mmCIF file of C-alpha atoms in Angstrom:
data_model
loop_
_atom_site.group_PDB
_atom_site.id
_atom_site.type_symbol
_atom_site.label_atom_id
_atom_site.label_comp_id
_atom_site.label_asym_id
_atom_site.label_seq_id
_atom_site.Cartn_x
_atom_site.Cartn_y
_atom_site.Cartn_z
ATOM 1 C CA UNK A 57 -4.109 -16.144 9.987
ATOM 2 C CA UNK A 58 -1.727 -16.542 7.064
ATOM 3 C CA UNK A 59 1.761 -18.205 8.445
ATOM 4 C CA UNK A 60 5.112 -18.995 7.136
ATOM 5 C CA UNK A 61 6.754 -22.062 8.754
ATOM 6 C CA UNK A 62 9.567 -21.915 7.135
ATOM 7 C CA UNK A 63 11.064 -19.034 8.238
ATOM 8 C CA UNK A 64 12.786 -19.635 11.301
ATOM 9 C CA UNK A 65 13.353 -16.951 14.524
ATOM 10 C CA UNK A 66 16.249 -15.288 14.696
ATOM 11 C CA UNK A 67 17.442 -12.156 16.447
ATOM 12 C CA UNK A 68 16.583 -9.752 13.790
ATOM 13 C CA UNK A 69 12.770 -10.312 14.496
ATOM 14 C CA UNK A 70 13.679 -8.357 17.907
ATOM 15 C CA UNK A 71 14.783 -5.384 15.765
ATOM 16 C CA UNK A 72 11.401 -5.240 13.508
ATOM 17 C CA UNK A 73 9.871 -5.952 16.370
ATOM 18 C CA UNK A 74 10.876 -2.549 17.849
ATOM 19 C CA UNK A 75 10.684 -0.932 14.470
ATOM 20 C CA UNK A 76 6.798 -1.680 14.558
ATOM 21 C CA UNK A 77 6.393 -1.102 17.782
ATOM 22 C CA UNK A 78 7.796 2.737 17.751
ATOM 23 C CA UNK A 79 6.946 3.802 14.241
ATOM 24 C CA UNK A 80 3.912 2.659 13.409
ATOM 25 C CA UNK A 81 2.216 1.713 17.172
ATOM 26 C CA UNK A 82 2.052 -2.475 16.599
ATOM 27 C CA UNK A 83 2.332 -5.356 18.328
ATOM 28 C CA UNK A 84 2.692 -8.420 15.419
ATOM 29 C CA UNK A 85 0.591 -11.273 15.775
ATOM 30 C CA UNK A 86 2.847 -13.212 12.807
ATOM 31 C CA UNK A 87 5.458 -11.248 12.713
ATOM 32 C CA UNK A 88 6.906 -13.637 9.409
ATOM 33 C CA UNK A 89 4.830 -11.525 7.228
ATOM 34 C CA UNK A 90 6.370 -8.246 7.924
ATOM 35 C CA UNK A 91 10.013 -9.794 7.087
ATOM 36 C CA UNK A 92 8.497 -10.793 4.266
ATOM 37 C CA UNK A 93 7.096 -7.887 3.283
ATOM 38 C CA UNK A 94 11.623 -6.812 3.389
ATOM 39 C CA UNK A 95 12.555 -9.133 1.306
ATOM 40 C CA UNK A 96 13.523 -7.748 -2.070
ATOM 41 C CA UNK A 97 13.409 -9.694 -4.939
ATOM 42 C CA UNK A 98 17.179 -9.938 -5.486
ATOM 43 C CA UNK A 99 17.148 -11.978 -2.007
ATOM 44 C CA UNK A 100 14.306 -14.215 -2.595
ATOM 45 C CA UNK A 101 13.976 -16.826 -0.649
ATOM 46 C CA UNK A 102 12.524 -20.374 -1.121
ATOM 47 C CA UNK A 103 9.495 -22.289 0.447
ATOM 48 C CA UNK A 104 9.470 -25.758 1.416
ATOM 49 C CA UNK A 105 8.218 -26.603 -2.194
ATOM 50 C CA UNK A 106 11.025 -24.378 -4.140
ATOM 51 C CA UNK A 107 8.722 -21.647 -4.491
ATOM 52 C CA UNK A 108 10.395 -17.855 -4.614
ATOM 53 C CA UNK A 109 9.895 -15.945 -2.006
ATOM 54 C CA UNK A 110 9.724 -12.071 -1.612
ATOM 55 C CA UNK A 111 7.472 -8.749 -1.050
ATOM 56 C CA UNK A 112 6.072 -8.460 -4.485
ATOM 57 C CA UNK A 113 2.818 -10.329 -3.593
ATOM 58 C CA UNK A 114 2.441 -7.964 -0.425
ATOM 59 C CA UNK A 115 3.293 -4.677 -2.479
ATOM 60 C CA UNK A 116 0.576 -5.582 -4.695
ATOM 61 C CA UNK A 117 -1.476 -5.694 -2.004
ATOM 62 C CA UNK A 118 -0.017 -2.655 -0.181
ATOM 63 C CA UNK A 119 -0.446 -0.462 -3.089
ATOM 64 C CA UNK A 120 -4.521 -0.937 -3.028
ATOM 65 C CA UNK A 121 -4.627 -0.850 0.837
ATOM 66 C CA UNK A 122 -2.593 2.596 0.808
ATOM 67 C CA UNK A 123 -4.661 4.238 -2.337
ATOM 68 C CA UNK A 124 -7.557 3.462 -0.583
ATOM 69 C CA UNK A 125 -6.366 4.803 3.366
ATOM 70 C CA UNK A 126 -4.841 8.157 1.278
ATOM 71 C CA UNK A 127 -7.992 8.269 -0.388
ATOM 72 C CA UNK A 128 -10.377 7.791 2.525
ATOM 73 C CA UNK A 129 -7.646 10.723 4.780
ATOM 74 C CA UNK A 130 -7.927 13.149 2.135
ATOM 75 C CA UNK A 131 -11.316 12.904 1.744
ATOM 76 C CA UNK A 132 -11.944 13.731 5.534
ATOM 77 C CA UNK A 133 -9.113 16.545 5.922
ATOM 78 C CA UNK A 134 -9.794 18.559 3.001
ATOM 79 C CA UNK A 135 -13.953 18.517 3.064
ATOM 80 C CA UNK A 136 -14.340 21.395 0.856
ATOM 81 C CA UNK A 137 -11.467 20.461 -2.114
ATOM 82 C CA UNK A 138 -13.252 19.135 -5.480
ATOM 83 C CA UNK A 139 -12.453 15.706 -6.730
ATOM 84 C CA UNK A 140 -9.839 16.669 -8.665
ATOM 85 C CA UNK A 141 -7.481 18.184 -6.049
ATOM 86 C CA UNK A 142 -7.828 15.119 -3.659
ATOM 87 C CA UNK A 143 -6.791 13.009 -6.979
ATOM 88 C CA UNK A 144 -3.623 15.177 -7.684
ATOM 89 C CA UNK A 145 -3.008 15.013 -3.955
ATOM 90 C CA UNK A 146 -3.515 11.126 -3.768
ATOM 91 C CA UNK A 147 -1.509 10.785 -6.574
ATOM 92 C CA UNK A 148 1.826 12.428 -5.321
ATOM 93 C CA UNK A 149 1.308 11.118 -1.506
ATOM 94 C CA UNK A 150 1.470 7.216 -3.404
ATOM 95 C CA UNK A 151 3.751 8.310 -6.039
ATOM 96 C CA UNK A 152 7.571 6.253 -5.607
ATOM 97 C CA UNK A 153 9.486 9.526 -4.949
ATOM 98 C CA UNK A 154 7.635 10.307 -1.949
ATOM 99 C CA UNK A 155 7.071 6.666 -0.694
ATOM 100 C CA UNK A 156 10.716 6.501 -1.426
ATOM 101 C CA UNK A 157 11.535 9.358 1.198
ATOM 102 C CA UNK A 158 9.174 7.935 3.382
ATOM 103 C CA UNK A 159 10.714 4.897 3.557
ATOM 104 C CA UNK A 160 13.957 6.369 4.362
ATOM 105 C CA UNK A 161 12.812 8.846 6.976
ATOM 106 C CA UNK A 162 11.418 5.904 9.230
ATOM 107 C CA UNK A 163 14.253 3.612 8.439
ATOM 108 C CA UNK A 164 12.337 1.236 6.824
ATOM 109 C CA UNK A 165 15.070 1.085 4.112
ATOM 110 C CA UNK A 166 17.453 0.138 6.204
ATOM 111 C CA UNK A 167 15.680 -3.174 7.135
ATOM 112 C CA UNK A 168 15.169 -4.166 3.477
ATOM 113 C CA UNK A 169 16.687 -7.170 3.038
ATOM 114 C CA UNK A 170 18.387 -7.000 -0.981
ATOM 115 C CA UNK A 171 21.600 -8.501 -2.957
ATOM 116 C CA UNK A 172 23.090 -5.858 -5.677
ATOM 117 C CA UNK A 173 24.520 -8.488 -7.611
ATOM 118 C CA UNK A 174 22.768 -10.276 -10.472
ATOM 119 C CA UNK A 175 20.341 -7.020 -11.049
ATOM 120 C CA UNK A 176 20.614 -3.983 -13.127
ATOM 121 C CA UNK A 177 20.881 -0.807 -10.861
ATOM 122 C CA UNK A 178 17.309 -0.065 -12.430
ATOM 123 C CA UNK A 179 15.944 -2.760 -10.052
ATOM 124 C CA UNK A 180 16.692 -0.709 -6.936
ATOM 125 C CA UNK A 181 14.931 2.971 -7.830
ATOM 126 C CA UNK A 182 11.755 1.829 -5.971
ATOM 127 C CA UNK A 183 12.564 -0.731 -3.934
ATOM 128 C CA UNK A 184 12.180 1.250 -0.648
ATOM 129 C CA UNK A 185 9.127 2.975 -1.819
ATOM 130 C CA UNK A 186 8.272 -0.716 -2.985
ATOM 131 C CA UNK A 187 8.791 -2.186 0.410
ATOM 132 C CA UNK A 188 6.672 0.657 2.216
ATOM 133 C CA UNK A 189 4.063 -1.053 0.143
ATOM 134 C CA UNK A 190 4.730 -4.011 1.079
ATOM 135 C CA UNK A 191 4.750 -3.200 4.760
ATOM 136 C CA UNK A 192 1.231 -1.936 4.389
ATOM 137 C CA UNK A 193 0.051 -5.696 2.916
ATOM 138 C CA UNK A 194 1.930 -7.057 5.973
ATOM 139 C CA UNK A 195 -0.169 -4.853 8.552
ATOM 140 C CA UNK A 196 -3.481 -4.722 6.936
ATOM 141 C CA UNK A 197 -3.394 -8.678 6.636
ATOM 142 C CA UNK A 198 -1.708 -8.936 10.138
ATOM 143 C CA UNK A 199 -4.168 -5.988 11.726
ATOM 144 C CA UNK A 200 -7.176 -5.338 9.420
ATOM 145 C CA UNK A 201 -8.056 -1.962 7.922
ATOM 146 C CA UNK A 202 -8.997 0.217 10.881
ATOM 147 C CA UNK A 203 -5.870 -0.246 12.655
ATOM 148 C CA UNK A 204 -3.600 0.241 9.404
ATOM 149 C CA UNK A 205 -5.620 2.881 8.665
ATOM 150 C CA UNK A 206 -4.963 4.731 12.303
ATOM 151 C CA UNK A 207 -1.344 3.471 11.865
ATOM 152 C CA UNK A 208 -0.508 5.082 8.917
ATOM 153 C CA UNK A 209 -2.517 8.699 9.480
ATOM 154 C CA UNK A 210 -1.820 8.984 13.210
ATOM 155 C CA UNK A 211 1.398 8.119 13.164
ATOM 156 C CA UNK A 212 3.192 8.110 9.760
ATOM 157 C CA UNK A 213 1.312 11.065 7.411
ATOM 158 C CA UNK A 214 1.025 13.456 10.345
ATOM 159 C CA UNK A 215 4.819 12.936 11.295
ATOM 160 C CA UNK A 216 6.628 12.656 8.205
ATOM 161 C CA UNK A 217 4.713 13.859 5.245
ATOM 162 C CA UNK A 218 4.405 17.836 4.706
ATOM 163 C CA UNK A 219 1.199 17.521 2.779
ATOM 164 C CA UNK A 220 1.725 21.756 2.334
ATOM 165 C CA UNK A 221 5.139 20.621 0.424
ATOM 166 C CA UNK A 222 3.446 18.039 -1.416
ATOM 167 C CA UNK A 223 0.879 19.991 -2.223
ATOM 168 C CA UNK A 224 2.793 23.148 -3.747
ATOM 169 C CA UNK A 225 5.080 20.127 -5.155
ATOM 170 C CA UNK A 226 5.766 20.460 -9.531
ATOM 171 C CA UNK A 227 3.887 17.305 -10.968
ATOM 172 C CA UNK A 228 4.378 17.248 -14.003
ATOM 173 C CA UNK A 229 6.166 14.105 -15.253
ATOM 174 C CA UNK A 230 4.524 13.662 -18.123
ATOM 175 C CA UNK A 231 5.451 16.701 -19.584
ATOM 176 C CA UNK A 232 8.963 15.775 -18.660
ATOM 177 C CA UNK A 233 8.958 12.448 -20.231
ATOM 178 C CA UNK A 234 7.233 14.275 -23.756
ATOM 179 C CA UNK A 235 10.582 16.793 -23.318
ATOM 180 C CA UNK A 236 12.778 13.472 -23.304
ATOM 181 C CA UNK A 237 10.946 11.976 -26.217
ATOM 182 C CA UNK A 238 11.415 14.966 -27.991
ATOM 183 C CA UNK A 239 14.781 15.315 -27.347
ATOM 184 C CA UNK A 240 15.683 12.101 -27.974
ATOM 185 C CA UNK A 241 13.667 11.432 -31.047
ATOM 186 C CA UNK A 242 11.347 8.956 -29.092
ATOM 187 C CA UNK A 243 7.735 9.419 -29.883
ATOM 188 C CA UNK A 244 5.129 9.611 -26.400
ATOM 189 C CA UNK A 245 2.379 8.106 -26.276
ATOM 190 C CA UNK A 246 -0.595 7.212 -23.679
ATOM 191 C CA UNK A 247 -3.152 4.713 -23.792
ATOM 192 C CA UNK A 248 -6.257 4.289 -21.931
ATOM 193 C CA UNK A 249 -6.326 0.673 -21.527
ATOM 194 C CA UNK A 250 -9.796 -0.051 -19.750
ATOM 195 C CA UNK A 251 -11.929 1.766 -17.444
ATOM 196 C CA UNK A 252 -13.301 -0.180 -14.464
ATOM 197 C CA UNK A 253 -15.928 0.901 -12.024
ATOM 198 C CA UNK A 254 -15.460 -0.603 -8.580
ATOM 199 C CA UNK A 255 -16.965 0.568 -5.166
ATOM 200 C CA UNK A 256 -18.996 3.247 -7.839
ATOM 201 C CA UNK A 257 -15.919 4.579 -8.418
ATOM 202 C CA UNK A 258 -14.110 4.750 -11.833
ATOM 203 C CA UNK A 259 -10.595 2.901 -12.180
ATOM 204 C CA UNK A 260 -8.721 4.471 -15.377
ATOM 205 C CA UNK A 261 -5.537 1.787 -16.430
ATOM 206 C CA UNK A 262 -3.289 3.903 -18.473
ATOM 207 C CA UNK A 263 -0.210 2.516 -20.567
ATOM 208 C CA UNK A 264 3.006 4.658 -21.569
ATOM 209 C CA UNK A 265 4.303 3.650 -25.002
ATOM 210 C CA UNK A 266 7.684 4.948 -26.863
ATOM 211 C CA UNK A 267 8.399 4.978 -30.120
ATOM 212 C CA UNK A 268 4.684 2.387 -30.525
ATOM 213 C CA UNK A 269 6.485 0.011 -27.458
ATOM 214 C CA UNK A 270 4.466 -0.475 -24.216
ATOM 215 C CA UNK A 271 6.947 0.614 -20.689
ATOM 216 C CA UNK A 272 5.055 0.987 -18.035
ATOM 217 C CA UNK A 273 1.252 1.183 -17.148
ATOM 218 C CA UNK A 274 -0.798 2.568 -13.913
ATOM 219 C CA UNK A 275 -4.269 2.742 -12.622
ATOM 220 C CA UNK A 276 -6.121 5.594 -11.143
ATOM 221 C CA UNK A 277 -9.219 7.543 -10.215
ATOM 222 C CA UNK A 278 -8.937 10.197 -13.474
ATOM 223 C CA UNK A 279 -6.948 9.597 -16.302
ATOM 224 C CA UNK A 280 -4.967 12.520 -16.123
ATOM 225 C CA UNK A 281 -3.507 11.183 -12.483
ATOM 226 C CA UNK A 282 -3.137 7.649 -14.027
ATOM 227 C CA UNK A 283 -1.023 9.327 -17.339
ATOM 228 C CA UNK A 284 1.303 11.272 -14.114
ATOM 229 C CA UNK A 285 1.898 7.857 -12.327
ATOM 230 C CA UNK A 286 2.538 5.953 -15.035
ATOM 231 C CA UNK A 287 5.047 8.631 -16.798
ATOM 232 C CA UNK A 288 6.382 8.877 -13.355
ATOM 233 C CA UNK A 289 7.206 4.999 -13.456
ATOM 234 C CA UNK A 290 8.792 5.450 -17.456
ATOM 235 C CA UNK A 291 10.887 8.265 -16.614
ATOM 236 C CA UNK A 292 12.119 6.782 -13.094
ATOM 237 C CA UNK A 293 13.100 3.789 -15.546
ATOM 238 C CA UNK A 294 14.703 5.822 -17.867
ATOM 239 C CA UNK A 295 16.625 7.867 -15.399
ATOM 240 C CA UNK A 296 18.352 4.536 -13.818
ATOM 241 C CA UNK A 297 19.340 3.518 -17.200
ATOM 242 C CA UNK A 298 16.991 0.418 -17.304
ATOM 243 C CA UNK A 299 15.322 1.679 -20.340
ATOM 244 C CA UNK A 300 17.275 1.101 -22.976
ATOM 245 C CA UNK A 301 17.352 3.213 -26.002
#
């Protein structure tokens, strides 16, 4: 079992606690990881050994747990959908504007544990959708797969996603960011950076460049989904003003 000495007990453990308890039906075994997995990285902390830190090691993690439970739940409630309607449908359930809302509707964001000052506003677009991530890592390390599995279909897709919404949803960001590039004078480009076949599946990393400069990258089962996510990612960027023209 992975622990963290150094954080101490304190009374907000009660609160998450409760949080897991009613939202997603669990009963922590270390529950240091899950207030981890809050910890933006404008609030990093320090280990014993002055090492940083904060959730982006679980979100990581998160992110591949969560494509592969939205993966698995589409596959079994849509039987008769081709391949590439489950990959659209992946990719908007794991995209950051609905992980964002997500994260909001459980009250997940308002356990996130962040500092506004020293960080662009940029910083903060995902950071809810970030920490859902993050949360996943936490249970799937703390719980295994089944159970985060159950968690998150029983519990958190059936409850507060409207897959009918999501899937009548416009997706379409990449033709949005070409409109801004155009607009702006800033040519669009996508690359397919490598093509990876794990589990005999196929793993497409695609990059966003403009104007010839790498912003943002993402992996996924087609290339088409992987351009979507990853123009999602450059025009969230460019919408909070991080991207800098």
């Amino acid at each position: 079992m992975i622990r963290f000495p150094w954080f101490k007990q304190n009374s907000e453990d009660e609160e998450l606690r409760r949080f897991l308890k009613n939202i997603l039906g669990c009963k922590p075994k270390n529950i240091s990881i899950y207030r981890l997995s809050l910890i933006h990285r404008s609030r990093s902390h320090k280990d014993t050994k002055g090492h940083k830190l904060n959730n982006e090691r679980l979100e990581y993690l998160g992110d591949t747990v969560l494509s592969t439970i939205v993966g698995e739940y589409l596959f079994r409630k849509y039987p008769h959908k081709g391949e590439g309607f489950l990959t659209e449908m992946r990719s908007k359930m794991v995209s950051r504007v609905t992980l964002n809302k997500l994260s909001t509707k459980i009250g997940l964001s308002d356990l996130i544990e962040y500092s506004r000052g020293g960080l662009g506003e940029g910083q903060f677009v995902s950071m809810d959708g970030n920490a859902f991530e993050a949360l996943v890592g936490a249970l799937y390390l703390d719980q295994g797969y089944n159970f985060t599995y159950k968690a998150l279909t029983k519990k958190l897709f059936s409850t507060y996603m409207d897959l009918d919404e999501l899937e009548n949803m416009a997706w379409n960001y990449k033709g949005k960011l070409i409109a801004w590039g155009q607009k702006n004078r800033k040519p669009v480009s996508f690359e397919t950076l490598s093509v990876e076949e794990i589990h005999h599946r196929k793993h497409y990393t695609v990059q966003v460049c403009i104007a010839g400069k790498p912003l943002e990258s993402a992996v996924n089962y087609s290339i088409k989904s992987a351009e979507q996510l990853a123009a999602e990612k450059a025009y969230t960027k460019i919408l909070s003003g991080e991207y800098l023209k």
